[in-house]
Amino acid sequence: MGRHYIPNSAHKEEMLKEIGFSSIEDLFSDVPKGMVKEFDLPEGKSEYEVFTEMNEILGKNKTVLEMPSFLGAGTYFHYVPAHVKYIIERSEFLTAYTPYQPEISQGMLQALFEYQSMMAELYGLPIVNSSMYDWGTAIAEAALMTVRLHRGKKKRFLIPKALSPEKKAVIRTYTRGADLEIVEVPWDEKGQLDLEKLKEEVKDSAGVYVEMSNFFGLVEENVREIGEIAHEAGAYFVVGADPTMLGVFEAPGELGADIAVGEASYLGSPMNFGGPRAGVFAVRNDRSLIRQMPGRIIGMTKDADGKRAFVMTLQTREQHIRRAKATSNICSNEALVAVAAAIHLATLGPKGLAELGEIILKNTAYLKKRLSEVGEVPFEGLYFKDVPVRFEIPYDVIHERLLERGIHGGYYLGKHFPELGETALFAATETTRKEWVDRLVEALGEIISEAEL
Amino acid sequence: MGRHYIPNSAHKEEMLKEIGFSSIEDLFSDVPKGMVKEFDLPEGKSEYEVFTEMNEILGKNKTVLEMPSFLGAGTYFHYVPAHVKYIIERSEFLTAYTPYQPEISQGMLQALFEYQSMMAELYGLPIVNSSMYDWGTAIAEAALMTVRLHRGKKKRFLIPKALSPEKKAVIRTYTRGADLEIVEVPWDEKGQLDLEKLKEEVKDSAGVYVEMSNFFGLVEENVREIGEIAHEAGAYFVVGADPTMLGVFEAPGELGADIAVGEASYLGSPMNFGGPRAGVFAVRNDRSLIRQMPGRIIGMTKDADGKRAFVMTLQTREQHIRRAKATSNICSNEALVAVAAAIHLATLGPKGLAELGEIILKNTAYLKKRLSEVGEVPFEGLYFKDVPVRFEIPYDVIHERLLERGIHGGYYLGKHFPELGETALFAATETTRKEWVDRLVEALGEIISEAEL
Amino acid sequence: WDEPTIFELSRPGRIGYTLPKPIEEVEVEIPEKLRRTSPLKLPELSEPEVVKHYTRLSEMNYGVDSGIYPLGSCTMKYNPKINEEIASHPGVAYVHPYQDERTVQGALRIMWELEQWLKEITGMDRFTLQPAAGANGEFTGVSIIRAYHLDRGEVQRDEMLVPDSAHGTNPASAAMAGFKVIEIPSNENGTVDLEALENAVSERTAGLMLTNPNTLGIFEDEILEIAKIVHKAGGLLYYDGANLNAVLGKIRPGDMGFDIVHLNLHKTFSTPHGGGGPGSGPVGVKDFLKDYLPVPLVSYDEENDRYYLDYNVPKSIGKVKELYGNFAVIVRALTYLKIMGKEGLREVSEVAVLNANYLTQKLKGTRGYELPGKELRKHETVFSAEPMKKETGVTAMDVAKRLLDFGMHAPTVYFPLIVHEALMIEPTETVSKEELDAYVEALKRISEEAYSNPEVVKSAPHNTAVKRVDDVLAAKKPVITWRMYRELKKKGEIDY
Amino acid sequence: WDEPTIFELSRPGRIGYTLPKPIEEVEVEIPEKLRRTSPLKLPELSEPEVVKHYTRLSEMNYGVDSGIYPLGSCTMKYNPKINEEIASHPGVAYVHPYQDERTVQGALRIMWELEQWLKEITGMDRFTLQPAAGANGEFTGVSIIRAYHLDRGEVQRDEMLVPDSAHGTNPASAAMAGFKVIEIPSNENGTVDLEALENAVSERTAGLMLTNPNTLGIFEDEILEIAKIVHKAGGLLYYDGANLNAVLGKIRPGDMGFDIVHLNLHKTFSTPHGGGGPGSGPVGVKDFLKDYLPVPLVSYDEENDRYYLDYNVPKSIGKVKELYGNFAVIVRALTYLKIMGKEGLREVSEVAVLNANYLTQKLKGTRGYELPGKELRKHETVFSAEPMKKETGVTAMDVAKRLLDFGMHAPTVYFPLIVHEALMIEPTETVSKEELDAYVEALKRISEEAYSNPEVVKSAPHNTAVKRVDDVLAAKKPVITWRMYRELKKKGEIDY
């Protein structure tokens, strides 16, 4: 098998002869003796066999189309319009690589320039790169960047305690080499970032990170104030935002952010069991920030005829030129995911993005209202997508019983946030259906009363 | 809803004003009063809602991926390589129409020319049109064509009795307007076309039709002889062939066919619950035949610079020019299905097509061997894809019991061929798996012994 | 660029396929006289080469996603991608038409649901989805007319009336069904001449096939009188649905007096045209004709909530195509309808008509183009380049070819036949004002060129993959296959 | 052609989206200070316009299906379409990463199965699929090296050795993980200078990052000695898998002495590059390092036939990316592996190496191009255009640009850094002999042009959508967004 992908399989003898070799093994004559070996691998199969085999394996996954699911916690079931998928499957986009030759890559370059332009609008910061791996690595790179901006003299970076455990883990791993101290700022009794604690901790920090809605889905009310505290202490202010909220919520740049990050894959990409995703990375138009920025950046310029054209730019920050002194090691990024986000944004426009944000707010409010009937929402406030609910009985029991009823419940918080007790995060988006929520609440009611018996 | 497909929905007032109309209703002022009405139709829905709704409806279909199925009888589960689907989904092919403007349609024209060329190789006849609706309508058009070739002086057309009821019905409907007499020639005790009866009936016939493997899957042994009988009687010889057998079986043209027909969708297209399909239509290189041929034909020619180019040709046969005197009314055909077949054929090549034919023969042989253990195969001979099996108990009982076991049995023959008794056609292709056949035979064994108790 | 034919790309020994092994390695003996001995010169390529070849060919083709495609009477509207996504569901592709009804309830429900939409949209009472295309639908319709009259013993009704502006398929379909075709002239407005119609009808009249709006894009405002005349004479009224986009969601053929309707799902209902097909041409009839429809119909047993194939059609004309129709096309159309809904469909016709009139008014008065018939158009418009031809020698075909140079698809040309040098333009509702403006601009520029530098138009196109294609040579010396090409080339009979 | 930006195509009021209604029409109050007041200048278009725009953009882009794409070190092989079909299964797209393990057994099994393949292919004992790309994998690998030494108390091991021919990501990743990078020079053969290596290792050595074959396409034939030197000094050996295509199915990094390996699924395992990503960079380690891998791993409980996410990794470095990796890429790679099988994989490397050597030999001796280092290459080859530059002024960049005129993608240029005017060509196994011949032909023709008419090369490309792009201006006057463009244009600071 495999020969159907390999045209010259049919011409090996002829080609070898033409270049004066007598066998394929001659081409490997520089390999130490005994190193070439027979592998213990299965035989190849026909496409049909692999098609059925992979279909059968994938059929063992239960999808959110088959089973109402209330999982969120950083990954959300948004609907991706069919034309977005259709376009990014066009081989000219799909199979190209990094546009090293701009003259035959104007399509991808322009699409990425448009992505940068749209994200700049959303985040209110004019310099956007053409993607990081995901939101988590974008925060981590931002943390490293704030340290570089302080020339390594400050090695402290503040993050909220109410942050995704995934993101925390990534930040810690990424910053270990640079010996950063990552400090978690707790939430107050309202679930908001504790400003007093922040003031205590902010001294000597290179940067402060906050998200416009925290891991519990609570909209952070004091983003602007947090930024002021950071700036007063000489720290850079890094703001994370879910792009789907930015049609109705103020742009991070307007709230004082020096750097903004987010998750582009919430627009235009399905969940894919967690990947691929794409991190948004935006900064103020400030030479010092731009110089320290990680990632690929597309710029507009002109061609030899004076015509508008696009090209990768500011590459002297990058690893293929600066090597060990680069701002980041990133090379392959998530360009296609970024293009998908751009296509989705171009489809939504300002009105659609605002409408999307409102629908999510309303659906979250409905979910919260109904869940309050069967559990306790620990913090008052405005929720976006996620809602935490505390139960009187162990959540694993609830989870089991829900699953038996064909419903996938929320994300258990107790493991990473034991102080919250038997609390789980339930999420809503524009795809959430009323009948799902009603079924969930009914099931929860039943389960709780059963348990109380 | 719908405005997202309609850019000028946002500019109606402005555009109306610009052309001096004051309202949309002005544009319909020539419509009789009261004719414009409010329709009783559902409101539009979002793409997401329709996506889930259609998914749920389609999810109620049980596919042959989920359930071993032995249905054939003119529709077969062949595997379509992924790249075939991928290419015909490219919008330049998918969304174009008939290539009326050859200068910007060279892609589709060349692809169809290549389809014609490959089918000409398969069927051994050099003139091929760029598709009919399906095999059935191709036979019907061939029948009408043989009558036109006889200037309407012969109005008799012979078909085998062992022909698909679908095809028979189409032939009868199509030829009623021309007052054709359709005569069915029975099979002999070996299941082969009865040559003696044929000789009796052939007199005054405009054409004789036979298929290289009949409806029961039996390979017709005397195709050449049937052609000789037809020709001796002054009738045109029309041969039908499944293209997947033509890598190993002789080309119809070599067996004496004046006209050959077949089903192109067996290559490159899935079953799609029966449609779309595409009829192959090929004739000898004879001016009189070409003049009477139905359908679109692509030809090679040159452009103003003398460069090779492709164009629709011999259009004076067609309805848009000849109107009531056209050779057929066909306008839209099945171009994309034909292109899919061409891509699949280009992928298979001569070796692949022969291998495919052999695999089908072998799998059919295995199916026949195993089914002979539990029922009776009424005719000896070589089978391709379909195998008839007669049971001692009513087939509807067997069908029910198989379905209960998650197996879809064969096509019941008793309705259209009562003389065969409780017989059903079971089919194999290259997609048939050993474990399916073994499960089927085991289940049949159980069902039969249960019934005998 | 030039892409070689796939035969030229072939190299012996290359393989593009994988196939599963046979279940059992038995020898299967093919009788010697049937074994293939003749050459089978199929191309030999690897998969990457096949994909590159067809990718490059596709890039030499213009589709709806490439730009404006205002081919008159073809309704080249945007094909929503959600249609394609739904049609690629395994529940479409991997379903056998003979499966037990209990295992295809989804498929049957889709067909049934589509029928309900089409009934309300047309004002008909029952539909068959079997026809594979518009012409196949027309044949179905006229076959029903034939069966109806025969059934009533009116064997003498062998004349089908067809306006001179009709699509070519109308007379061709009528002839195929055994009718004599009687052509009805149009009046100076571009609509059916009532007097001529009165004179044409008789006890031999089987029916009248009509498109409304007609192929000039003009609404037959006397449609109720037309219906009265035909019905009074004992004929039936057949609606060619090719132009339904003009009245979609606003006006129903059934309310105009039509008895039979065919629709083109690939035009009005946004399914892609596939470079010439597959299409789908459902046929709807009024109640009194439903017993003549092809078998099977799809029916719904409300009591048992069960959809089924209904073969109980007592006077059925039989079958016009194998099986049940182009199901994958049907799925797309239903998807579209559900998204559009009542208001969406009305918006379609309103904007389609607005766009056509906008273009008409913007272009009107441009030197060389003439607007025949009434000014008020529906979804399409027809101009005549006759003045231009007379004054400059530039023909409608030249104008069409020159448009290609501007990256735009040409209109339908030389149709309808009653307009000399016809340019038949149907923008559809899915193009923007800017695209319409650019199209008008291009046509105006061509007019200027025709009067100042006609050669540039006559020798167009200049910027396309190939220059103007010699179709006369193609017909004179047919080269239909690669094998023929090589043979003729060898003999020196062709020089390209 | 020129395609306007999507902002220029925007018209107020147009709508391209549909959204479901909210569950309940409640007022949700956004605190005033957080409500958006700043402008949100997103484009407004209908869906057909969006699709046309991006379709046209795509047609201005060159991909693997467009023609030969021999970008050195990038392994731009054909991406089988079956990979895409499997990756579009709902069981990929519509699965949440936090779902109960019992509902994602398919996903976990796919990850587990892929790991088994990769283990055998590399000779490693355990893999993480978490890294999103090669560089992310490198960072994972060097972080493991760091954790390993720290865990053993060898805090002084802060030096990472990297050959001067290495990919730029190697030193960058090492630096990110906190290492000091020590560059090891190459010898005249183009391979690691053993003496220099001997001199460089010390008790501060954490490890050596190596690509084999290296970026010149030359196999490090002294690899066993290299391994010995590094291991003896207490360092670990890291394998940059970017060039694995050269030895796939024939030789295992583990057998060469490597302790850690990263792979690029988007290179060696045929998943598409997406215009720059997503990729996937799994990292494999020998048994003694498996406790340092990122969490979670995917394990299989044979007894209960259950796959699970395994967080029990005692000394884990943590996470290098959220969640579990680019699953949709992983699915594609496994599909490819199952089709290829043992023999298929070996065929890949054999023909990839054959193609590279064929090209090398065919091009060798052409005026202006020089072949540095050893002649025998593996999957790629590097020529220097230094003689051409000296003799004609035509640079490697000019040669690259001129190739575009022939409809071919350029090689990687100016890399590896140790070769002046480098042209780094990696044909891969999926191109045909004719494509190789045509590429050599083009390079020879460019050589002729350089010596006869250098201007035509220096001013290339001539036949592309845009002429040579001014990247100096782009860096001098950055224009990163549409808003910046408009502002700068208004101020007159840019003239395009």
Coordinates of C-alpha atoms in Angstrom, one line a residue, chain A residues 89-409:
Chain A
E89 CA -11.3 23.1 3.0
R90 CA -10.3 24.6 -0.4
S91 CA -6.9 23.1 -1.1
E92 CA -5.3 26.4 -1.9
F93 CA -5.8 27.4 1.7
L94 CA -5.7 24.0 3.4
T95 CA -2.6 22.6 1.8
A96 CA -0.4 25.7 1.6
Y97 CA 2.3 26.5 4.2
T98 CA 3.5 29.7 5.8
P99 CA 3.4 32.3 3.0
Y100 CA 7.2 32.5 2.5
Q101 CA 6.7 33.5 -1.2
P102 CA 4.2 36.4 -1.0
E103 CA 3.8 36.7 -4.8
I104 CA 2.0 33.4 -4.9
S105 CA 0.5 33.6 -1.5
Q106 CA -1.5 36.8 -1.6
G107 CA -4.7 34.9 -0.8
M108 CA -3.5 33.5 2.6
L109 CA -1.7 36.7 3.4
Q110 CA -4.7 38.9 2.7
A111 CA -7.0 36.6 4.7
L112 CA -4.6 36.7 7.6
F113 CA -4.3 40.5 7.3
E114 CA -8.0 40.7 7.4
Y115 CA -8.0 38.4 10.5
Q116 CA -5.6 40.8 12.2
S117 CA -7.7 43.8 11.2
M118 CA -10.9 42.3 12.6
M119 CA -9.3 41.1 15.8
A120 CA -7.9 44.6 16.2
E121 CA -11.4 46.0 16.0
L122 CA -12.7 43.5 18.5
Y123 CA -9.9 43.9 21.0
G124 CA -9.4 47.6 20.5
L125 CA -5.6 47.2 20.0
P126 CA -4.1 47.9 16.6
I127 CA -1.3 45.3 16.5
V128 CA -2.4 41.7 16.2
N129 CA -0.3 38.7 15.2
S130 CA -1.6 36.0 12.9
S131 CA -2.2 33.5 15.8
M132 CA -0.7 31.6 18.8
Y133 CA -1.5 28.0 19.5
D134 CA -4.3 28.8 21.9
W135 CA -5.5 31.2 24.6
G136 CA -3.4 29.5 27.3
T137 CA -0.1 29.8 25.4
A138 CA -1.0 33.3 24.4
I139 CA -1.2 34.3 28.1
A140 CA 2.1 32.5 28.8
E141 CA 3.8 34.3 25.9
A142 CA 2.3 37.6 27.2
A143 CA 3.8 36.9 30.7
L144 CA 7.2 36.2 29.1
M145 CA 6.9 39.3 27.1
T146 CA 6.1 41.5 30.1
V147 CA 9.3 40.2 31.7
R148 CA 11.3 41.0 28.6
L149 CA 9.8 44.4 28.5
H150 CA 11.2 44.9 32.0
R151 CA 14.5 43.5 30.8
G152 CA 14.2 40.6 33.2
K153 CA 14.3 42.9 36.2
K154 CA 10.8 41.9 37.4
K155 CA 10.0 38.3 37.4
R156 CA 6.6 38.3 39.0
F157 CA 3.3 37.8 37.1
L158 CA -0.1 38.0 38.6
I159 CA -3.0 35.8 37.4
P160 CA -6.5 35.4 38.9
K161 CA -7.1 32.4 41.1
A162 CA -10.4 32.0 39.3
L163 CA -8.6 31.1 36.1
S164 CA -8.9 27.9 34.1
P165 CA -6.6 25.1 35.5
E166 CA -5.6 24.4 31.9
K167 CA -4.3 27.9 31.4
K168 CA -2.6 28.0 34.8
A169 CA -0.7 24.8 34.0
V170 CA 0.4 26.1 30.6
I171 CA 1.5 29.4 32.1
R172 CA 3.6 27.6 34.8
T173 CA 5.3 25.3 32.3
Y174 CA 6.0 28.1 29.8
T175 CA 7.5 30.5 32.4
R176 CA 9.6 28.0 34.3
G177 CA 12.6 28.5 32.1
A178 CA 12.6 32.2 32.7
D179 CA 12.1 31.6 36.4
L180 CA 8.9 33.6 36.7
E181 CA 7.0 33.7 39.9
I182 CA 3.3 33.2 39.1
V183 CA 1.1 34.6 41.8
E184 CA -2.6 33.8 42.0
V185 CA -4.9 36.6 43.2
P186 CA -8.0 35.3 44.9
W187 CA -11.6 36.2 44.3
D188 CA -13.6 38.2 46.8
E189 CA -16.9 37.2 48.3
K190 CA -18.7 38.4 45.2
G191 CA -16.5 36.2 43.1
Q192 CA -14.7 39.2 41.6
L193 CA -11.0 39.6 41.6
D194 CA -10.0 40.8 45.1
L195 CA -8.7 44.3 44.5
E196 CA -7.2 44.7 48.0
K197 CA -5.2 41.5 47.6
L198 CA -4.2 42.7 44.1
K199 CA -2.8 45.9 45.5
E200 CA -0.9 43.9 48.0
E201 CA 0.6 41.6 45.4
V202 CA 1.2 43.9 42.5
K203 CA 4.5 45.4 43.7
D204 CA 7.4 44.4 41.5
S205 CA 5.2 42.6 39.1
A206 CA 6.0 42.6 35.5
G207 CA 2.4 42.1 34.5
V208 CA -1.1 41.5 35.7
Y209 CA -3.5 39.3 33.9
V210 CA -7.3 39.3 34.2
E211 CA -10.1 37.9 32.1
M212 CA -13.3 39.8 31.2
S213 CA -15.3 36.9 32.4
N214 CA -13.6 34.6 34.9
F215 CA -13.4 30.8 34.9
F216 CA -16.7 30.7 36.8
G217 CA -18.4 32.6 34.0
L218 CA -18.7 35.7 36.1
V219 CA -18.2 39.0 34.2
E220 CA -15.3 40.8 35.8
E221 CA -16.7 44.2 36.9
N222 CA -13.5 46.0 37.7
V223 CA -11.3 45.4 34.6
R224 CA -10.6 49.1 34.2
E225 CA -9.7 49.5 37.9
I226 CA -7.4 46.4 37.8
G227 CA -5.6 48.0 34.9
E228 CA -5.1 51.2 36.8
I229 CA -3.7 49.3 39.7
A230 CA -1.3 47.5 37.5
H231 CA -0.2 50.5 35.7
E232 CA 0.3 52.5 38.9
A233 CA 2.6 49.7 40.0
G234 CA 4.5 49.8 36.8
A235 CA 3.2 46.5 35.6
Y236 CA 1.9 45.8 32.1
F237 CA -1.8 45.0 32.0
V238 CA -2.8 41.9 30.1
V239 CA -6.5 41.3 29.4
G240 CA -8.1 38.1 28.2
A241 CA -11.4 38.1 26.5
D242 CA -13.7 35.6 24.8
P243 CA -14.2 37.2 21.4
T244 CA -17.9 36.2 21.3
M245 CA -18.5 38.7 24.1
L246 CA -16.9 41.7 22.4
G247 CA -19.9 42.6 20.3
V248 CA -21.5 43.8 23.5
F249 CA -18.7 44.3 26.0
E250 CA -16.1 47.0 25.8
A251 CA -12.8 46.3 24.0
P252 CA -9.9 45.3 26.2
G253 CA -7.8 48.1 24.6
E254 CA -10.4 50.6 25.8
L255 CA -10.2 49.2 29.3
G256 CA -6.5 49.9 29.5
A257 CA -5.0 46.7 28.2
D258 CA -1.4 46.8 27.0
I259 CA -1.7 43.3 25.7
A260 CA -4.9 41.4 25.0
V261 CA -5.3 37.7 24.4
G262 CA -8.2 35.4 23.7
E263 CA -9.3 32.3 21.9
A264 CA -10.0 32.7 18.2
S265 CA -11.3 29.2 17.7
Y266 CA -14.6 30.1 19.4
L267 CA -15.4 31.7 16.1
G268 CA -15.4 29.4 13.0
S269 CA -14.0 26.2 14.5
P270 CA -15.7 23.2 16.1
M271 CA -14.6 21.8 19.5
N272 CA -12.6 19.0 17.9
F273 CA -12.1 17.3 21.4
G274 CA -10.0 20.4 22.3
G275 CA -7.9 21.2 19.2
P276 CA -6.8 22.8 17.0
R277 CA -7.5 26.2 18.5
A278 CA -5.9 29.6 18.0
G279 CA -4.7 32.2 20.4
V280 CA -5.4 35.9 19.8
F281 CA -2.5 38.2 20.6
A282 CA -2.8 41.9 20.4
V283 CA -0.7 44.8 21.7
R284 CA -0.7 48.6 21.7
N285 CA 0.9 50.4 18.8
D286 CA 4.2 51.0 20.6
R287 CA 7.5 50.1 19.1
S288 CA 8.8 48.6 22.3
L289 CA 5.8 46.3 22.6
I290 CA 5.9 45.4 18.9
R291 CA 9.6 44.5 19.2
Q292 CA 8.9 42.1 22.0
M293 CA 5.9 40.5 20.5
P294 CA 5.9 36.8 19.6
G295 CA 4.4 35.2 16.5
R296 CA 4.0 35.9 12.8
I297 CA 2.7 39.3 11.7
I298 CA 1.3 40.1 8.2
G299 CA 1.7 43.6 6.9
M300 CA 0.5 45.5 3.9
T301 CA 3.1 47.0 1.5
K302 CA 3.4 47.5 -2.2
D303 CA 4.9 45.5 -5.0
A304 CA 7.5 46.5 -7.6
D305 CA 4.7 48.2 -9.6
G306 CA 3.5 50.2 -6.6
K307 CA 0.4 48.0 -6.2
R308 CA -0.9 47.1 -2.8
A309 CA 0.4 43.7 -1.6
F310 CA 0.8 41.7 1.6
V311 CA 3.8 40.1 3.1
M312 CA 5.1 38.6 6.4
T313 CA 6.8 41.4 8.3
L314 CA 8.8 42.4 11.4
Q315 CA 10.5 39.0 11.1
T316 CA 13.6 40.0 12.9
R317 CA 11.8 39.1 16.1
E318 CA 11.5 35.5 15.0
Q319 CA 13.4 32.3 15.6
H320 CA 14.4 31.7 12.0
I321 CA 16.3 34.9 12.1
R322 CA 17.1 35.6 15.7
R323 CA 17.4 32.0 16.8
A324 CA 18.2 31.8 20.6
K325 CA 17.4 35.6 20.9
A326 CA 14.0 35.4 19.3
T327 CA 10.8 36.6 21.1
S328 CA 9.4 33.2 20.9
N329 CA 10.1 29.8 19.3
I330 CA 6.8 29.7 17.5
C331 CA 7.0 28.7 13.8
S332 CA 3.9 26.8 12.7
N333 CA 1.0 28.6 14.2
E334 CA -2.8 28.2 13.7
A335 CA -3.2 30.2 10.5
L336 CA -6.2 28.2 9.1
V337 CA -8.1 28.5 12.4
A338 CA -7.5 32.2 12.3
V339 CA -8.8 32.4 8.8
A340 CA -11.9 30.4 9.9
A341 CA -12.4 33.0 12.6
A342 CA -12.1 35.8 10.1
I343 CA -14.6 34.3 7.8
H344 CA -17.0 33.8 10.6
L345 CA -16.5 37.4 11.8
A346 CA -17.0 38.7 8.3
T347 CA -20.2 36.8 8.2
L348 CA -21.4 38.1 11.5
G349 CA -20.4 41.7 11.1
P350 CA -20.9 44.1 14.0
K351 CA -24.6 43.4 14.3
G352 CA -24.2 39.7 14.3
L353 CA -21.5 39.7 16.8
A354 CA -23.5 41.9 19.1
E355 CA -26.6 39.7 18.6
L356 CA -24.5 36.6 19.3
G357 CA -23.3 38.1 22.6
E358 CA -26.8 39.0 23.6
I359 CA -28.2 35.6 22.8
I360 CA -25.5 34.0 24.9
L361 CA -26.2 36.3 27.8
K362 CA -29.9 35.6 27.6
N363 CA -29.4 31.8 27.3
T364 CA -26.9 31.9 30.2
A365 CA -29.4 33.9 32.2
Y366 CA -32.1 31.3 31.5
L367 CA -29.8 28.5 32.5
K368 CA -28.9 30.3 35.7
K369 CA -32.5 31.0 36.5
R370 CA -33.5 27.4 36.0
L371 CA -30.5 25.9 37.8
S372 CA -31.1 28.1 40.8
E373 CA -34.3 26.1 41.2
V374 CA -32.3 23.0 42.0
G375 CA -29.0 24.2 43.3
E376 CA -27.2 27.3 44.6
V377 CA -25.3 29.7 42.4
P378 CA -22.5 30.8 44.8
F379 CA -22.0 34.3 43.4
E380 CA -24.4 37.0 42.3
G381 CA -23.5 38.9 39.2
L382 CA -23.6 38.7 35.4
Y383 CA -22.7 35.4 33.8
F384 CA -21.4 34.7 30.3
K385 CA -21.6 31.1 29.1
D386 CA -20.6 29.4 32.4
V387 CA -22.7 29.2 35.5
P388 CA -21.4 27.5 38.7
V389 CA -24.0 25.6 40.7
R390 CA -23.5 24.0 44.1
F391 CA -25.4 20.9 45.2
E392 CA -26.2 19.3 48.5
I393 CA -25.2 15.9 47.3
P394 CA -21.9 14.8 45.7
Y395 CA -21.6 15.9 42.2
D396 CA -20.3 12.5 40.9
V397 CA -23.6 11.0 41.9
I398 CA -25.5 13.7 39.9
H399 CA -23.2 13.2 37.0
E400 CA -23.8 9.5 36.9
R401 CA -27.5 9.9 37.1
L402 CA -27.6 12.5 34.4
L403 CA -25.5 10.3 32.1
E404 CA -28.0 7.5 32.6
R405 CA -30.6 9.9 31.4
G406 CA -28.6 10.7 28.3
I407 CA -27.6 14.1 29.5
H408 CA -24.0 15.3 30.0
G409 CA -23.8 17.6 33.0

